Structure formats: structure tokens, C-alpha cells
Short mmCIF file of C-alpha atoms in Angstrom, two decimals:
data_model
loop_
_atom_site.label_atom_id
_atom_site.label_comp_id
_atom_site.label_asym_id
_atom_site.label_seq_id
_atom_site.Cartn_x
_atom_site.Cartn_y
_atom_site.Cartn_z
CA MET E 1 124.79 34.85 -44.13
CA SER E 2 122.17 37.04 -42.44
CA ALA E 3 122.08 37.83 -38.76
CA SER E 4 119.06 35.56 -38.38
CA ASP E 5 121.10 32.65 -39.74
CA VAL E 6 123.54 32.98 -36.86
CA THR E 7 120.90 31.86 -34.34
CA GLU E 8 120.25 28.14 -34.65
CA VAL E 9 117.78 25.71 -33.15
CA HIS E 10 120.57 23.13 -32.82
CA THR E 11 122.10 23.37 -29.37
CA HIS E 12 125.70 22.60 -28.55
CA VAL E 13 126.97 21.79 -25.08
CA THR E 14 130.70 22.42 -24.93
CA VAL E 15 132.56 19.33 -23.73
CA MET E 16 135.17 19.70 -20.95
CA LEU E 17 134.78 23.46 -21.12
CA HIS E 18 136.68 24.49 -18.00
CA GLU E 19 139.18 21.62 -18.06
CA ALA E 20 140.35 22.41 -21.60
CA VAL E 21 140.64 26.16 -20.98
CA ASP E 22 142.29 25.62 -17.58
CA GLY E 23 144.86 23.52 -19.41
CA LEU E 24 145.94 26.60 -21.36
CA ASN E 25 147.02 28.38 -18.15
CA ILE E 26 145.75 31.68 -19.59
CA ARG E 27 148.04 34.70 -19.49
CA PRO E 28 145.70 37.73 -19.46
CA GLU E 29 147.62 39.64 -22.16
CA GLY E 30 148.49 36.57 -24.21
CA VAL E 31 147.69 35.40 -27.72
CA TYR E 32 145.52 32.29 -28.02
CA VAL E 33 144.15 30.10 -30.78
CA ASP E 34 140.84 28.25 -30.76
CA GLY E 35 141.38 25.96 -33.71
CA THR E 36 137.81 24.66 -33.74
CA PHE E 37 135.46 27.53 -32.85
CA GLY E 38 132.22 25.54 -33.24
CA ARG E 39 129.69 27.74 -31.47
CA GLY E 40 132.25 29.49 -29.29
CA GLY E 41 131.96 27.83 -25.89
CA HIS E 42 135.70 27.52 -25.31
CA ALA E 43 136.36 30.83 -27.08
CA ARG E 44 134.06 32.82 -24.79
CA LEU E 45 135.63 31.34 -21.67
CA ILE E 46 139.11 32.18 -22.97
CA LEU E 47 137.97 35.77 -23.67
CA SER E 48 136.61 36.07 -20.12
CA ARG E 49 140.16 35.49 -18.87
CA LEU E 50 141.92 37.89 -21.26
CA TYR E 51 142.60 41.59 -20.72
CA ASP E 52 142.00 44.18 -23.42
CA ARG E 53 145.44 43.61 -24.94
CA GLY E 54 144.91 39.87 -25.26
CA GLN E 55 144.08 38.26 -28.60
CA LEU E 56 142.05 35.25 -29.62
CA TRP E 57 142.37 33.79 -33.12
CA VAL E 58 139.54 31.44 -34.05
CA PHE E 59 139.53 29.01 -36.97
CA ASP E 60 136.72 26.93 -38.43
CA LYS E 61 135.87 25.28 -41.74
CA ASP E 62 132.12 25.49 -41.18
CA PRO E 63 130.50 28.65 -42.66
CA ARG E 64 127.81 28.57 -39.96
CA ALA E 65 130.40 28.51 -37.19
CA VAL E 66 132.31 31.31 -38.93
CA ALA E 67 129.12 33.41 -39.01
CA VAL E 68 128.78 33.04 -35.23
CA ALA E 69 132.46 33.86 -34.77
CA LYS E 70 132.20 36.99 -36.94
CA ALA E 71 129.21 38.17 -34.92
CA LEU E 72 131.35 37.79 -31.79
CA ALA E 73 134.30 39.59 -33.44
CA ALA E 74 132.03 42.51 -34.38
CA GLN E 75 131.48 43.04 -30.66
CA ASP E 76 134.99 42.23 -29.44
CA ALA E 77 138.13 43.60 -31.11
CA ARG E 78 140.27 40.93 -29.47
CA VAL E 79 138.76 38.27 -31.74
CA HIS E 80 140.26 37.46 -35.16
CA VAL E 81 138.32 35.04 -37.38
CA VAL E 82 139.74 32.75 -40.06
CA HIS E 83 137.42 30.72 -42.29
CA ASP E 84 139.81 27.85 -42.94
CA SER E 85 141.13 24.61 -41.52
CA PHE E 86 143.15 24.88 -38.33
CA THR E 87 146.05 23.50 -40.35
CA SER E 88 146.54 27.04 -41.71
CA VAL E 89 147.43 28.44 -38.26
CA SER E 90 151.10 28.94 -39.18
CA GLU E 91 150.05 30.95 -42.24
CA HIS E 92 148.34 33.53 -40.02
CA LEU E 93 150.55 33.55 -36.93
CA THR E 94 154.33 33.68 -36.77
CA ALA E 95 156.58 31.12 -35.11
CA GLY E 96 156.82 31.53 -31.35
CA SER E 97 154.02 34.11 -31.12
CA VAL E 98 151.22 32.16 -29.42
CA ASP E 99 150.65 31.44 -25.72
CA GLY E 100 148.18 28.62 -26.18
CA VAL E 101 146.36 26.49 -28.76
CA LEU E 102 143.08 24.70 -28.02
CA LEU E 103 141.73 22.03 -30.36
CA ASP E 104 138.30 20.43 -29.93
CA LEU E 105 138.46 17.74 -32.60
CA GLY E 106 135.77 16.00 -34.60
CA VAL E 107 132.24 16.90 -35.58
CA SER E 108 130.04 19.21 -33.48
CA SER E 109 126.50 18.67 -32.21
CA PRO E 110 124.98 21.33 -34.52
CA GLN E 111 126.55 19.57 -37.50
CA ILE E 112 125.26 16.15 -36.44
CA ASP E 113 121.78 17.39 -35.54
CA ASP E 114 121.19 19.31 -38.77
CA ALA E 115 119.82 16.76 -41.24
CA GLN E 116 120.78 18.97 -44.18
CA ARG E 117 124.47 18.52 -43.33
CA GLY E 118 124.31 14.76 -43.94
CA PHE E 119 126.45 13.66 -40.99
CA SER E 120 123.88 11.53 -39.21
CA PHE E 121 122.22 8.21 -39.99
CA ARG E 122 119.48 9.17 -37.50
CA PHE E 123 118.11 11.98 -39.67
CA ASP E 124 117.49 11.55 -43.39
CA GLY E 125 119.12 14.26 -45.45
CA PRO E 126 121.44 14.96 -48.38
CA LEU E 127 124.58 12.79 -48.18
CA ASP E 128 127.07 15.64 -47.77
CA MET E 129 129.22 15.31 -44.58
CA ARG E 130 131.54 18.22 -45.47
CA MET E 131 132.45 20.45 -42.54
CA ASP E 132 132.82 23.22 -45.12
CA ASP E 133 129.98 22.63 -47.55
CA THR E 134 131.11 25.52 -49.78
CA ARG E 135 134.09 23.62 -51.13
CA GLY E 136 135.45 20.13 -51.69
CA VAL E 137 133.81 16.81 -52.54
CA SER E 138 130.67 15.64 -50.73
CA ALA E 139 130.23 12.12 -49.38
CA ALA E 140 127.77 11.37 -52.19
CA GLU E 141 130.29 12.45 -54.82
CA TRP E 142 133.11 10.54 -53.14
CA LEU E 143 131.05 7.34 -52.98
CA ARG E 144 130.31 7.49 -56.72
CA THR E 145 133.94 6.99 -57.71
CA VAL E 146 135.92 5.46 -54.83
CA ASP E 147 137.41 2.05 -55.60
CA GLU E 148 135.96 -0.87 -53.62
CA LYS E 149 139.34 -1.81 -52.17
CA GLU E 150 140.01 1.76 -51.04
CA LEU E 151 136.48 2.05 -49.63
CA ALA E 152 137.01 -1.13 -47.60
CA ARG E 153 140.33 0.24 -46.30
CA VAL E 154 138.72 3.52 -45.23
CA ILE E 155 135.83 1.75 -43.46
CA ARG E 156 138.19 -0.71 -41.75
CA GLU E 157 140.85 1.82 -40.68
CA TYR E 158 138.78 4.95 -40.01
CA GLY E 159 135.64 3.23 -38.77
CA GLU E 160 137.31 0.19 -37.17
CA GLU E 161 134.50 -1.84 -38.76
CA ARG E 162 135.19 -5.59 -38.81
CA TYR E 163 132.70 -6.10 -41.66
CA ALA E 164 134.43 -3.48 -43.83
CA ASN E 165 134.84 -5.72 -46.87
CA GLY E 166 131.18 -6.71 -46.90
CA VAL E 167 130.00 -3.13 -46.38
CA ALA E 168 132.21 -1.86 -49.21
CA ARG E 169 130.97 -4.62 -51.51
CA ALA E 170 127.33 -3.83 -50.73
CA ILE E 171 127.86 -0.11 -51.38
CA VAL E 172 129.61 -0.70 -54.70
CA GLN E 173 126.99 -3.19 -55.87
CA ARG E 174 124.15 -0.83 -54.99
CA ARG E 175 125.73 2.26 -56.55
CA ALA E 176 125.99 0.39 -59.87
CA ILE E 177 122.20 0.41 -59.92
CA GLU E 178 121.60 3.86 -58.42
CA PRO E 179 124.02 6.33 -56.80
CA PHE E 180 123.62 7.26 -53.15
CA GLU E 181 122.10 10.68 -52.50
CA ARG E 182 120.50 10.39 -49.04
CA THR E 183 121.82 9.40 -45.63
CA ALA E 184 118.95 7.03 -44.85
CA ASP E 185 119.55 5.14 -48.09
CA LEU E 186 123.22 4.60 -47.26
CA ALA E 187 122.43 3.65 -43.65
CA ASN E 188 119.97 0.99 -44.80
CA VAL E 189 122.46 -0.59 -47.23
CA VAL E 190 125.18 -0.62 -44.56
CA ALA E 191 122.82 -2.16 -41.99
CA GLY E 192 122.13 -5.01 -44.39
CA ALA E 193 125.85 -5.78 -44.66
CA VAL E 194 126.74 -5.63 -40.94
CA ARG E 195 126.00 -9.01 -39.39
CA GLY E 196 126.55 -8.02 -35.78
CA TYR E 197 127.01 -4.84 -33.80
CA GLU E 198 127.14 -3.56 -30.25
CA LYS E 199 123.87 -3.31 -28.35
CA GLY E 200 122.47 0.20 -28.58
CA GLN E 201 124.70 1.13 -31.53
CA ASN E 202 123.33 1.69 -35.02
CA PRO E 203 125.06 -0.67 -37.51
CA ALA E 204 125.90 2.34 -39.73
CA THR E 205 127.79 4.19 -36.97
CA ARG E 206 131.30 3.05 -37.88
CA THR E 207 130.86 3.41 -41.65
CA PHE E 208 129.44 6.93 -41.35
CA GLN E 209 132.38 7.91 -39.12
CA ALA E 210 134.85 6.47 -41.62
CA ILE E 211 133.35 8.24 -44.64
CA ARG E 212 133.17 11.54 -42.74
CA ILE E 213 136.83 11.27 -41.74
CA ALA E 214 137.85 10.53 -45.33
CA VAL E 215 135.77 13.32 -46.88
CA ASN E 216 137.14 15.92 -44.44
CA ARG E 217 140.73 14.59 -44.27
CA GLU E 218 140.35 14.66 -40.50
CA LEU E 219 143.27 12.48 -39.43
CA SER E 220 145.81 14.03 -41.79
CA ASP E 221 144.61 17.47 -40.67
CA VAL E 222 145.11 16.51 -37.00
CA ALA E 223 148.67 15.36 -37.67
CA GLU E 224 149.36 18.56 -39.60
CA VAL E 225 147.87 20.96 -37.05
CA LEU E 226 149.80 19.44 -34.15
CA GLU E 227 153.10 20.19 -35.86
CA ALA E 228 151.86 23.66 -36.83
CA ALA E 229 150.74 24.36 -33.27
CA LEU E 230 154.15 23.43 -31.92
CA SER E 231 155.79 25.85 -34.34
CA VAL E 232 153.62 28.85 -33.39
CA LEU E 233 153.73 28.29 -29.62
CA LYS E 234 156.03 30.36 -27.43
CA GLN E 235 158.27 28.77 -24.83
CA PHE E 236 155.99 27.59 -22.01
CA GLY E 237 152.96 27.94 -24.27
CA ARG E 238 150.29 25.28 -23.84
CA LEU E 239 148.57 22.84 -26.19
CA SER E 240 145.15 21.59 -25.02
CA VAL E 241 143.46 18.95 -27.21
CA ILE E 242 140.11 17.18 -26.85
CA SER E 243 139.59 14.09 -29.01
CA PHE E 244 136.52 11.90 -29.32
CA HIS E 245 137.69 8.60 -30.76
CA SER E 246 140.72 6.39 -30.47
CA LEU E 247 142.15 7.29 -33.89
CA GLU E 248 142.37 10.99 -33.02
CA ASP E 249 143.58 10.36 -29.49
CA ARG E 250 146.30 8.00 -30.71
CA LEU E 251 147.68 10.74 -32.99
CA VAL E 252 147.70 13.26 -30.13
CA LYS E 253 149.26 10.77 -27.70
CA GLN E 254 151.98 9.79 -30.19
CA PHE E 255 152.72 13.42 -31.05
CA ILE E 256 153.21 14.40 -27.42
CA ALA E 257 155.33 11.32 -26.75
CA LYS E 258 157.50 12.11 -29.79
CA TYR E 259 158.51 15.46 -28.32
CA ALA E 260 158.20 14.76 -24.58
CA LYS E 261 160.14 11.49 -24.17
CA GLN E 262 163.85 10.86 -24.48
CA ASP E 263 165.12 8.39 -27.04
CA PRO E 264 165.20 5.11 -25.06
CA ARG E 265 168.64 4.34 -26.53
CA LEU E 266 170.08 7.19 -24.46
CA ALA E 267 169.25 5.29 -21.26
CA LYS E 268 172.05 2.87 -22.10
CA LEU E 269 174.65 5.64 -22.28
CA PRO E 270 176.57 7.02 -19.24
CA LEU E 271 174.93 10.46 -19.39
CA ARG E 272 173.97 12.79 -16.56
CA GLU E 273 170.52 14.37 -16.68
CA ASP E 274 171.99 17.74 -17.65
CA GLN E 275 173.68 16.07 -20.63
CA LEU E 276 170.43 14.77 -22.10
CA PRO E 277 168.81 16.67 -24.98
CA VAL E 278 166.24 19.30 -23.97
CA LEU E 279 162.80 18.03 -24.92
CA ALA E 280 160.43 20.21 -26.95
CA LEU E 281 157.34 19.33 -24.92
CA LYS E 282 156.40 18.44 -21.37
CA ASP E 283 153.46 16.05 -21.09
CA LEU E 284 151.04 17.53 -18.54
CA GLY E 285 148.74 14.53 -18.56
CA LYS E 286 145.34 13.41 -19.74
CA GLN E 287 141.83 13.71 -18.36
CA LYS E 288 138.40 12.23 -19.00
CA PRO E 289 135.13 14.13 -18.43
CA SER E 290 133.55 13.81 -15.01
CA GLN E 291 130.76 11.34 -14.42
CA ASN E 292 128.43 14.26 -13.83
CA GLU E 293 129.27 15.75 -17.23
CA VAL E 294 128.73 12.40 -18.99
CA GLU E 295 125.33 12.02 -17.30
CA THR E 296 124.36 15.56 -18.29
CA ASN E 297 125.81 15.36 -21.81
CA PRO E 298 126.14 11.76 -23.09
CA ARG E 299 128.16 12.95 -26.12
CA ALA E 300 131.01 13.69 -23.72
CA ARG E 301 131.46 10.03 -22.76
CA SER E 302 134.21 9.28 -25.30
CA ALA E 303 136.14 12.55 -24.85
CA MET E 304 139.81 12.60 -23.88
CA LEU E 305 141.73 15.78 -23.01
CA ARG E 306 145.52 15.87 -23.32
CA VAL E 307 147.65 18.88 -22.36
CA ALA E 308 151.32 19.61 -23.09
CA GLU E 309 153.66 22.57 -22.58
CA LYS E 310 156.34 23.74 -24.98
CA ARG E 311 159.72 23.78 -23.27
CA ILE E 312 162.09 25.24 -25.88
#
């Protein structure tokens, strides 16, 4: 990718920038991971708080994001770039070697706003939806072969769409005549199958979210990276995670609870506090974006930040 390709017309306003980085409690000579580099908003703020001996490892599936990250690394020796899913963090960093991991989950504004990426029903473009469009199966390819029952399950579970069965049926019936290749085509078919939807919301919103999650294995990747992050964190290292829908946030919430709460059965036993098992994580709480941020950047409205600290 040329240097000119690194500069994009699609802008990206980093959500909960200071809150997420503050959650890491930066140690100036520490080692940090930005698992979703995007366009580097969080990464640059982390770097501003690191000394020369600090390190920042950035991961991203998206070749365009990686190009931006490599341009940054060419100017800053503290930056190490990995073009891969954040699930590979434990392949690049050893157990107990990292002071903090930041994850900004989901799709980014530049991906949504670029019609050629195929994420949005608002802009007609090729039906792709891959975060890494150099590998894997596109949404168009996936829709050609997925079974109707499985498609309905994906739309119902990942999109929380109550008309999932009807949407899946409409997609399968239409693809028998002509396969889907464009986002607008799919959005129109979905709209015809959704009988009611929230005011101000496009009827294709939930189905597009569901297909995107399935194509990119987003939920399984989140579950995997949380365990990997715990393994690479040092004692007292921090995990700072921003999620944008209830499915992601539920996984993060359940993960933290798994390692930060005692087995309730122990409460029935005559044990002193110092006899209880030492927990792997301490839950440091959750936070929503400020009203001012939501008014300035409406895409922040559904964000949820959760922070935890490794204790052992």
C-alpha cells in the first residue's frame, strides 16, 4: 500500500479515548497492547504516556489500519505492528509480560463509511464485510451457501432480530433466483421481510450486524482474546475493553465475573477471608460515554467500557 493510501477521507473519532487509556494506569516503561489499532487514536495517547523504553504492540486485521500503524512504527521504534487478529496476542508476547491490554471492539467508522467495504446498508457497494478483505470468505460468498436454518439462527442470535425466520426465508428464496452481490440489494430484500422496526432505525440494521459478526467470527474472537489477554498480563496489569452492543458486552461482563467473583457455594462454608481462593481479576467497574461525547459523536451512544486488573 502506498503512502498516499494511508491518508483517508473517512474520519474516525475515537470513542472514550481518555477513559479507556486512563483505565490502563500506564506505567511509563511498560509494555502495552492495542488489540484493535483502527486509526490509532488510543495508540497515540498510550505512546504519549510512555518513556523511550516503553513498548506498544498493535494488532489489526484490516490492511488499511495496518498501513497506518506501519507508518507510525516507521517514526517510532516503540511501536510493533502485527497484521492479524488480536486473538494471536499470546503468539507474539509471552505469559506475564504485558502491563496492559486495550480492546476497542467491533467495526470502525472508516470501515462503515467506505462503501467498497460492504459493511453499511446506507451506501451501496460490494457485499464484502470482511475486516481483513485479503483473506477469508466475504458476506456475498457466505450467503450463497449458508443453510436457511443456520442463517435464521445467526440473524436471531447475533442480530437479535425477531423476524429472523422471515428474513432468512426471503434471502434464501431470492438467492435461488440471483445471488446477492451488493449491499443495497440485500438491504432491500431484508426490508421487505421485516414487518416492524424501531423508529429511526433501518430495517436492515440487525441483519447486517448479524452477518458481519458471523463473517468475521467476532464473538468467538472476543471470547478467545479475553483469555489470551489474561495469560499475557503481568500481576496488576490492566484490561480495558470498549464494546458497542450487548452481545460483546455480555461476554466481557461474564469473563470478568468468572475471574473476579468467588464461587457462591463458598459463602456457605465457615471460611475466613484469608482462607478464600485468591481471585485472578479485580473488577474495576464500568463506564458509559459522557453526554457531551454522545452529542458530539452519536456513534458513541452504545459504548460500554469495562476495566479489570490482574491480581495473580
